[in-house]
PDB file of C-alpha atoms in Angstrom:
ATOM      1  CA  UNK A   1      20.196 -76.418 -70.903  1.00  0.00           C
ATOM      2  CA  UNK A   2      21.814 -77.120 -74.766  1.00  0.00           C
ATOM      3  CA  UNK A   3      22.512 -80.591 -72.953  1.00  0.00           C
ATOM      4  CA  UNK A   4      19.789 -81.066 -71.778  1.00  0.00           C
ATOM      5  CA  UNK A   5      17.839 -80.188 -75.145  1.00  0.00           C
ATOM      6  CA  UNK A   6      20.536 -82.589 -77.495  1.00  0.00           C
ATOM      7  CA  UNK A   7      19.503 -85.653 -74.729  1.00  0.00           C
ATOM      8  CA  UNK A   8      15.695 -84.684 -75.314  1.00  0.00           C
ATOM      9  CA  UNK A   9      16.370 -84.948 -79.318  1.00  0.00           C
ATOM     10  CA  UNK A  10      18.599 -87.888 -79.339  1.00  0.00           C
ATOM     11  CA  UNK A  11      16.304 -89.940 -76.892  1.00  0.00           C
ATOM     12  CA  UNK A  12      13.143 -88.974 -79.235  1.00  0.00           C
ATOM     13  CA  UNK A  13      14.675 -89.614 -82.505  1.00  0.00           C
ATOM     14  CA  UNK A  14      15.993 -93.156 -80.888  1.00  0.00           C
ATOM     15  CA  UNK A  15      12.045 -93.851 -79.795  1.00  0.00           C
ATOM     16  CA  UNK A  16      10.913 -93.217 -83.389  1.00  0.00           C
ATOM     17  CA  UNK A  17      13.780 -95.479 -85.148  1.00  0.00           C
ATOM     18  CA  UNK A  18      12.519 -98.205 -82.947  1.00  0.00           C
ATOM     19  CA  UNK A  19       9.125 -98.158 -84.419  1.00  0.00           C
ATOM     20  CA  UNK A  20      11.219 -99.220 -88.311  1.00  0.00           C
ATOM     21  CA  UNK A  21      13.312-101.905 -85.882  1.00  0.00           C
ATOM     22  CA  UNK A  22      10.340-103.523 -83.687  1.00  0.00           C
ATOM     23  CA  UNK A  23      13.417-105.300 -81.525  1.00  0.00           C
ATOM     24  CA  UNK A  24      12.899-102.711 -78.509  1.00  0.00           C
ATOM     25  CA  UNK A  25      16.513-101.955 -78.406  1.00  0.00           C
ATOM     26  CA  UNK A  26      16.294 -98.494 -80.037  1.00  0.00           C
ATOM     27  CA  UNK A  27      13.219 -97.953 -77.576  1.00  0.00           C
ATOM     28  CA  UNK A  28      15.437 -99.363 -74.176  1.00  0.00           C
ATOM     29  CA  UNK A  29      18.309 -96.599 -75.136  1.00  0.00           C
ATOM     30  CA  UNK A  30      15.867 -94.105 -76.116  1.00  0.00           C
ATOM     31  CA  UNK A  31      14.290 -93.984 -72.529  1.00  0.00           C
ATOM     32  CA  UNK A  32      17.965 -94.397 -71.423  1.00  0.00           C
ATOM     33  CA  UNK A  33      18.785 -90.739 -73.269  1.00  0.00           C
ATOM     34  CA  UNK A  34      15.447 -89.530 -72.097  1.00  0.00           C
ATOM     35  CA  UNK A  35      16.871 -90.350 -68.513  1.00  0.00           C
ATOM     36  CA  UNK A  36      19.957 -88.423 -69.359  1.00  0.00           C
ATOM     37  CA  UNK A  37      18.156 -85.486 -70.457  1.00  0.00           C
ATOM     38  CA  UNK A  38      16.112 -85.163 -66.973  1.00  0.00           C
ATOM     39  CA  UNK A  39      19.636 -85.754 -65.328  1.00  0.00           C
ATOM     40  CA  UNK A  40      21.245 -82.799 -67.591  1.00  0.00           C
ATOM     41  CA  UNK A  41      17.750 -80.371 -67.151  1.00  0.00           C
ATOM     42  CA  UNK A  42      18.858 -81.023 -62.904  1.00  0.00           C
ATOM     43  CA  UNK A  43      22.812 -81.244 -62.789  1.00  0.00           C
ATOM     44  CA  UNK A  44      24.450 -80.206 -65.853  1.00  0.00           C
ATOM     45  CA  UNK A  45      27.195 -82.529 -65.698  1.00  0.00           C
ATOM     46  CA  UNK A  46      27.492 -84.263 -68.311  1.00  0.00           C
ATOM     47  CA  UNK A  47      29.978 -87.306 -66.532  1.00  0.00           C
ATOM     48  CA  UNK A  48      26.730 -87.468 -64.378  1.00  0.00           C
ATOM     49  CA  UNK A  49      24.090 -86.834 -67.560  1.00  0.00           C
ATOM     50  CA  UNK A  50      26.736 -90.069 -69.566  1.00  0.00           C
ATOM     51  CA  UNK A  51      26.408 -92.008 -65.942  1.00  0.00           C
ATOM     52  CA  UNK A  52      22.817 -91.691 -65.665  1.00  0.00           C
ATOM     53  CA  UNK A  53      21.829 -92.777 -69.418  1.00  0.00           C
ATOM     54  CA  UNK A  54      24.238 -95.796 -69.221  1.00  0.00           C
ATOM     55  CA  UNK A  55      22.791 -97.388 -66.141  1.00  0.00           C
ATOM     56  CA  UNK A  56      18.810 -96.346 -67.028  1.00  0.00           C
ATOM     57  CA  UNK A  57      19.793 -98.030 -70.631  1.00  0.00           C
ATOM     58  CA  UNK A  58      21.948-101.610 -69.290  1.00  0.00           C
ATOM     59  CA  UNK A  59      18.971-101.951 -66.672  1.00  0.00           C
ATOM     60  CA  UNK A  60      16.291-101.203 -69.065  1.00  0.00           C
ATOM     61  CA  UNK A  61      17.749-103.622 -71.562  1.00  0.00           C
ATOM     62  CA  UNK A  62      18.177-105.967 -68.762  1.00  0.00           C
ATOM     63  CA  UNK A  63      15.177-106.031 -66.658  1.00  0.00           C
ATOM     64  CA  UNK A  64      12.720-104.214 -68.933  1.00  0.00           C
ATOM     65  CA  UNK A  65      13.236-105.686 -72.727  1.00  0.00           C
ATOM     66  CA  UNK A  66      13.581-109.500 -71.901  1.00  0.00           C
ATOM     67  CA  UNK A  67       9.494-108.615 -70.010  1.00  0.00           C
ATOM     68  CA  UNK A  68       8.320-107.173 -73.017  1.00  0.00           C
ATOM     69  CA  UNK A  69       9.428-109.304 -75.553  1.00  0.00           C
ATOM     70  CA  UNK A  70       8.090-112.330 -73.870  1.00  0.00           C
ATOM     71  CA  UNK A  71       4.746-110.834 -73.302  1.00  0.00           C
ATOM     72  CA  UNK A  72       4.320-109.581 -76.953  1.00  0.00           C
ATOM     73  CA  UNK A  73       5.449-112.910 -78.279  1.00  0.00           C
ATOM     74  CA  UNK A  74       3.368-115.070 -75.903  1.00  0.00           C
ATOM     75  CA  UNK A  75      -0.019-113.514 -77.011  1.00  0.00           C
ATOM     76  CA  UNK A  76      -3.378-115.038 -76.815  1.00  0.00           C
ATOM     77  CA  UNK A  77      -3.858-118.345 -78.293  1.00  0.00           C
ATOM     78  CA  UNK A  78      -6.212-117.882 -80.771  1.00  0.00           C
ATOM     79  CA  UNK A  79      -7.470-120.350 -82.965  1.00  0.00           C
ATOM     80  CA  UNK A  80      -8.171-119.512 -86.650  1.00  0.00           C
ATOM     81  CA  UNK A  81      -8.798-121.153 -89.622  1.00  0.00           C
ATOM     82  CA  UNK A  82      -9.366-125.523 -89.821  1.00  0.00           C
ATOM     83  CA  UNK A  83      -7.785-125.549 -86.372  1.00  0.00           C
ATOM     84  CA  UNK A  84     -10.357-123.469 -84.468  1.00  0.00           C
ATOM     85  CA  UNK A  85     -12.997-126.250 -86.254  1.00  0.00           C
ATOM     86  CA  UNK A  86     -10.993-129.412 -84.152  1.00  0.00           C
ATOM     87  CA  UNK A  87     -13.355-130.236 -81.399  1.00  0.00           C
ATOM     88  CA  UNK A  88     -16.830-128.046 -82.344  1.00  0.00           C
ATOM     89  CA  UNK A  89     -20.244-129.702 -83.077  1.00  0.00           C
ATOM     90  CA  UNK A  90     -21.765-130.435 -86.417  1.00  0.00           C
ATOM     91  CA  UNK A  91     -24.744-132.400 -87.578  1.00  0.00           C
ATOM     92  CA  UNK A  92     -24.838-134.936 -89.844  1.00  0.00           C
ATOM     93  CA  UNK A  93     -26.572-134.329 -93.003  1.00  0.00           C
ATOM     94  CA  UNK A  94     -26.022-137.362 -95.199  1.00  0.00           C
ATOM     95  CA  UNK A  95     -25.124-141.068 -93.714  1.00  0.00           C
ATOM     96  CA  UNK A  96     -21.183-140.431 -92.967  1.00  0.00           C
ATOM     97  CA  UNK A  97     -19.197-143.624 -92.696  1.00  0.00           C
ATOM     98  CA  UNK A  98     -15.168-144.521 -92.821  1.00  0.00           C
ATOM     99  CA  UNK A  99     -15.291-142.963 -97.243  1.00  0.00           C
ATOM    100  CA  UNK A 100     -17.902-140.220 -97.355  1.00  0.00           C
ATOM    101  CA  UNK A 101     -20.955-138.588 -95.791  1.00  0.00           C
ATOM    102  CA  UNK A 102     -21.762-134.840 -95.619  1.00  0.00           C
ATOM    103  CA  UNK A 103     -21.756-132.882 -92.024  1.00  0.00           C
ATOM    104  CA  UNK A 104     -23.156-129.185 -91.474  1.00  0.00           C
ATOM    105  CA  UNK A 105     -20.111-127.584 -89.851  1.00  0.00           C
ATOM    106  CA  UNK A 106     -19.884-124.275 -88.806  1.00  0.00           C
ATOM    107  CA  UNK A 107     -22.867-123.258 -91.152  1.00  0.00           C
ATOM    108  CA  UNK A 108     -21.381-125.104 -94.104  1.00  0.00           C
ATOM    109  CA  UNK A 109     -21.814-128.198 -95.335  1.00  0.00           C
ATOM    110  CA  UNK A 110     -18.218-130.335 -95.596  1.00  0.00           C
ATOM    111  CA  UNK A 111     -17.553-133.554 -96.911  1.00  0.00           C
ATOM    112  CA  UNK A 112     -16.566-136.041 -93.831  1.00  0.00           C
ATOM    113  CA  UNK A 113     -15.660-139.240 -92.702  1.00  0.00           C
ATOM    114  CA  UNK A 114     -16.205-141.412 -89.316  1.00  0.00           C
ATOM    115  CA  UNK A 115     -12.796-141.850 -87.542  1.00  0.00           C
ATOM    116  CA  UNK A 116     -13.931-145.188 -86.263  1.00  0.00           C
ATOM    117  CA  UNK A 117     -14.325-147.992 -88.593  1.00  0.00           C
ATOM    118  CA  UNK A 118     -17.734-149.317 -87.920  1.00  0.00           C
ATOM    119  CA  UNK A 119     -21.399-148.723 -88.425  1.00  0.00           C
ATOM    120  CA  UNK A 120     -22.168-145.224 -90.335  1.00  0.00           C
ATOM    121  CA  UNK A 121     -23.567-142.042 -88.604  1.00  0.00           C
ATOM    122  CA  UNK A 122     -27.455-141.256 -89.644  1.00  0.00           C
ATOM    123  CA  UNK A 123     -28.243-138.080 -90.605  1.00  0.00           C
ATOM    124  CA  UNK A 124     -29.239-135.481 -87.886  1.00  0.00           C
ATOM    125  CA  UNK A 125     -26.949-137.115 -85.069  1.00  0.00           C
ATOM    126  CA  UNK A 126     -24.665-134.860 -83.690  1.00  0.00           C
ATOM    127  CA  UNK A 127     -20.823-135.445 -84.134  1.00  0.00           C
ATOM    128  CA  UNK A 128     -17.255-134.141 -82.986  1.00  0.00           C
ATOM    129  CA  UNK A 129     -14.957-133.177 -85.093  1.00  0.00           C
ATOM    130  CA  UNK A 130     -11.888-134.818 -84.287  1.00  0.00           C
ATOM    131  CA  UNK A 131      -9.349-133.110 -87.031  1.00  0.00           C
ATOM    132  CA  UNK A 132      -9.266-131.789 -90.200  1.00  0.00           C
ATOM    133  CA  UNK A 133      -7.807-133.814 -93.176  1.00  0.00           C
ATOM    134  CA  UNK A 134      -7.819-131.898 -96.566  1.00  0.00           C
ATOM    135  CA  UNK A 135     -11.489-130.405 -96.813  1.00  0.00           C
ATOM    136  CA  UNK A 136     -12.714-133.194 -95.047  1.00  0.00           C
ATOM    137  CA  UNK A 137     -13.874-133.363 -91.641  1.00  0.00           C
ATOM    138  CA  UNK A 138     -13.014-136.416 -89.764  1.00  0.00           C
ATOM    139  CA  UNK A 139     -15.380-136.908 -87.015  1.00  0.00           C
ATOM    140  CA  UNK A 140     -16.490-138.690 -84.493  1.00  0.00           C
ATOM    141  CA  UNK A 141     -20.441-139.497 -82.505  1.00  0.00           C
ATOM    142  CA  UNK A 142     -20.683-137.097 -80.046  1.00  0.00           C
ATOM    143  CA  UNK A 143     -20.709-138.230 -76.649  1.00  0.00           C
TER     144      UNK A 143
END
């Protein structure tokens, strides 16, 4: 059972170094020693207990890490910041034309600009915003 118990302690204290590494190495091994320890708790041969935690590690670091890592890195695409503001609605407070004009935006008023050179934007049309140049919005008439 001592085997067993050392497998149990190594496998834990592997788990809880991962959380300083974040690379879900330490955590791939650690379930690999956890694996052993079951093995030594039901054999108590340690050539099967060594067996046991090297194939539950090399397939966990094989089949299981590559899987997690690309679904923590993928993640939501979340917009934040001037980029979640390409593409909303705002209304034009005062005359905007290809130099200056004033748009309400996201409850607050920015300074903006018409993308297209050509006749200015009235007040109270609504307008796209196209992109974000500075901390001026460069828009467009809504369609």
């Amino acid at each position: 059972m001592t085997g067993a118990l050392i497998w149990l302690i190594a496998g834990i204290l592997l788990i809880i170094a991962e959380l300083l590494s974040g690379d879900l190495f330490l955590l791939m091994v650690g379930a690999g020693a956890l694996f052993g320890a079951g093995s030594a708790a039901l054999t108590g041969n340690p050539f099967i207990d060594v067996a046991v935690f090297a194939v539950a590690s090399v397939g966990m670091l094989a089949l299981v890490r590559p899987a997690l890592k690309r679904r923590f890195l993928s993640g939501p695409d979340i917009k934040t910041n001037t980029d979640a503001l390409i593409g909303a609605r705002a209304v034009v407070v005062s005359t905007v034309d290809v130099e200056s004009g004033r748009v309400k935006l996201a409850g607050d008023v920015w300074s903006a600009r018409c993308m297209i050179d050509g006749e200015p934007i009235a007040p109270g049309t609504s307008v796209t915003v196209v992109e974000i140049s500075g901390a001026t919005a460069v828009v467009s008439a809504a369609l």
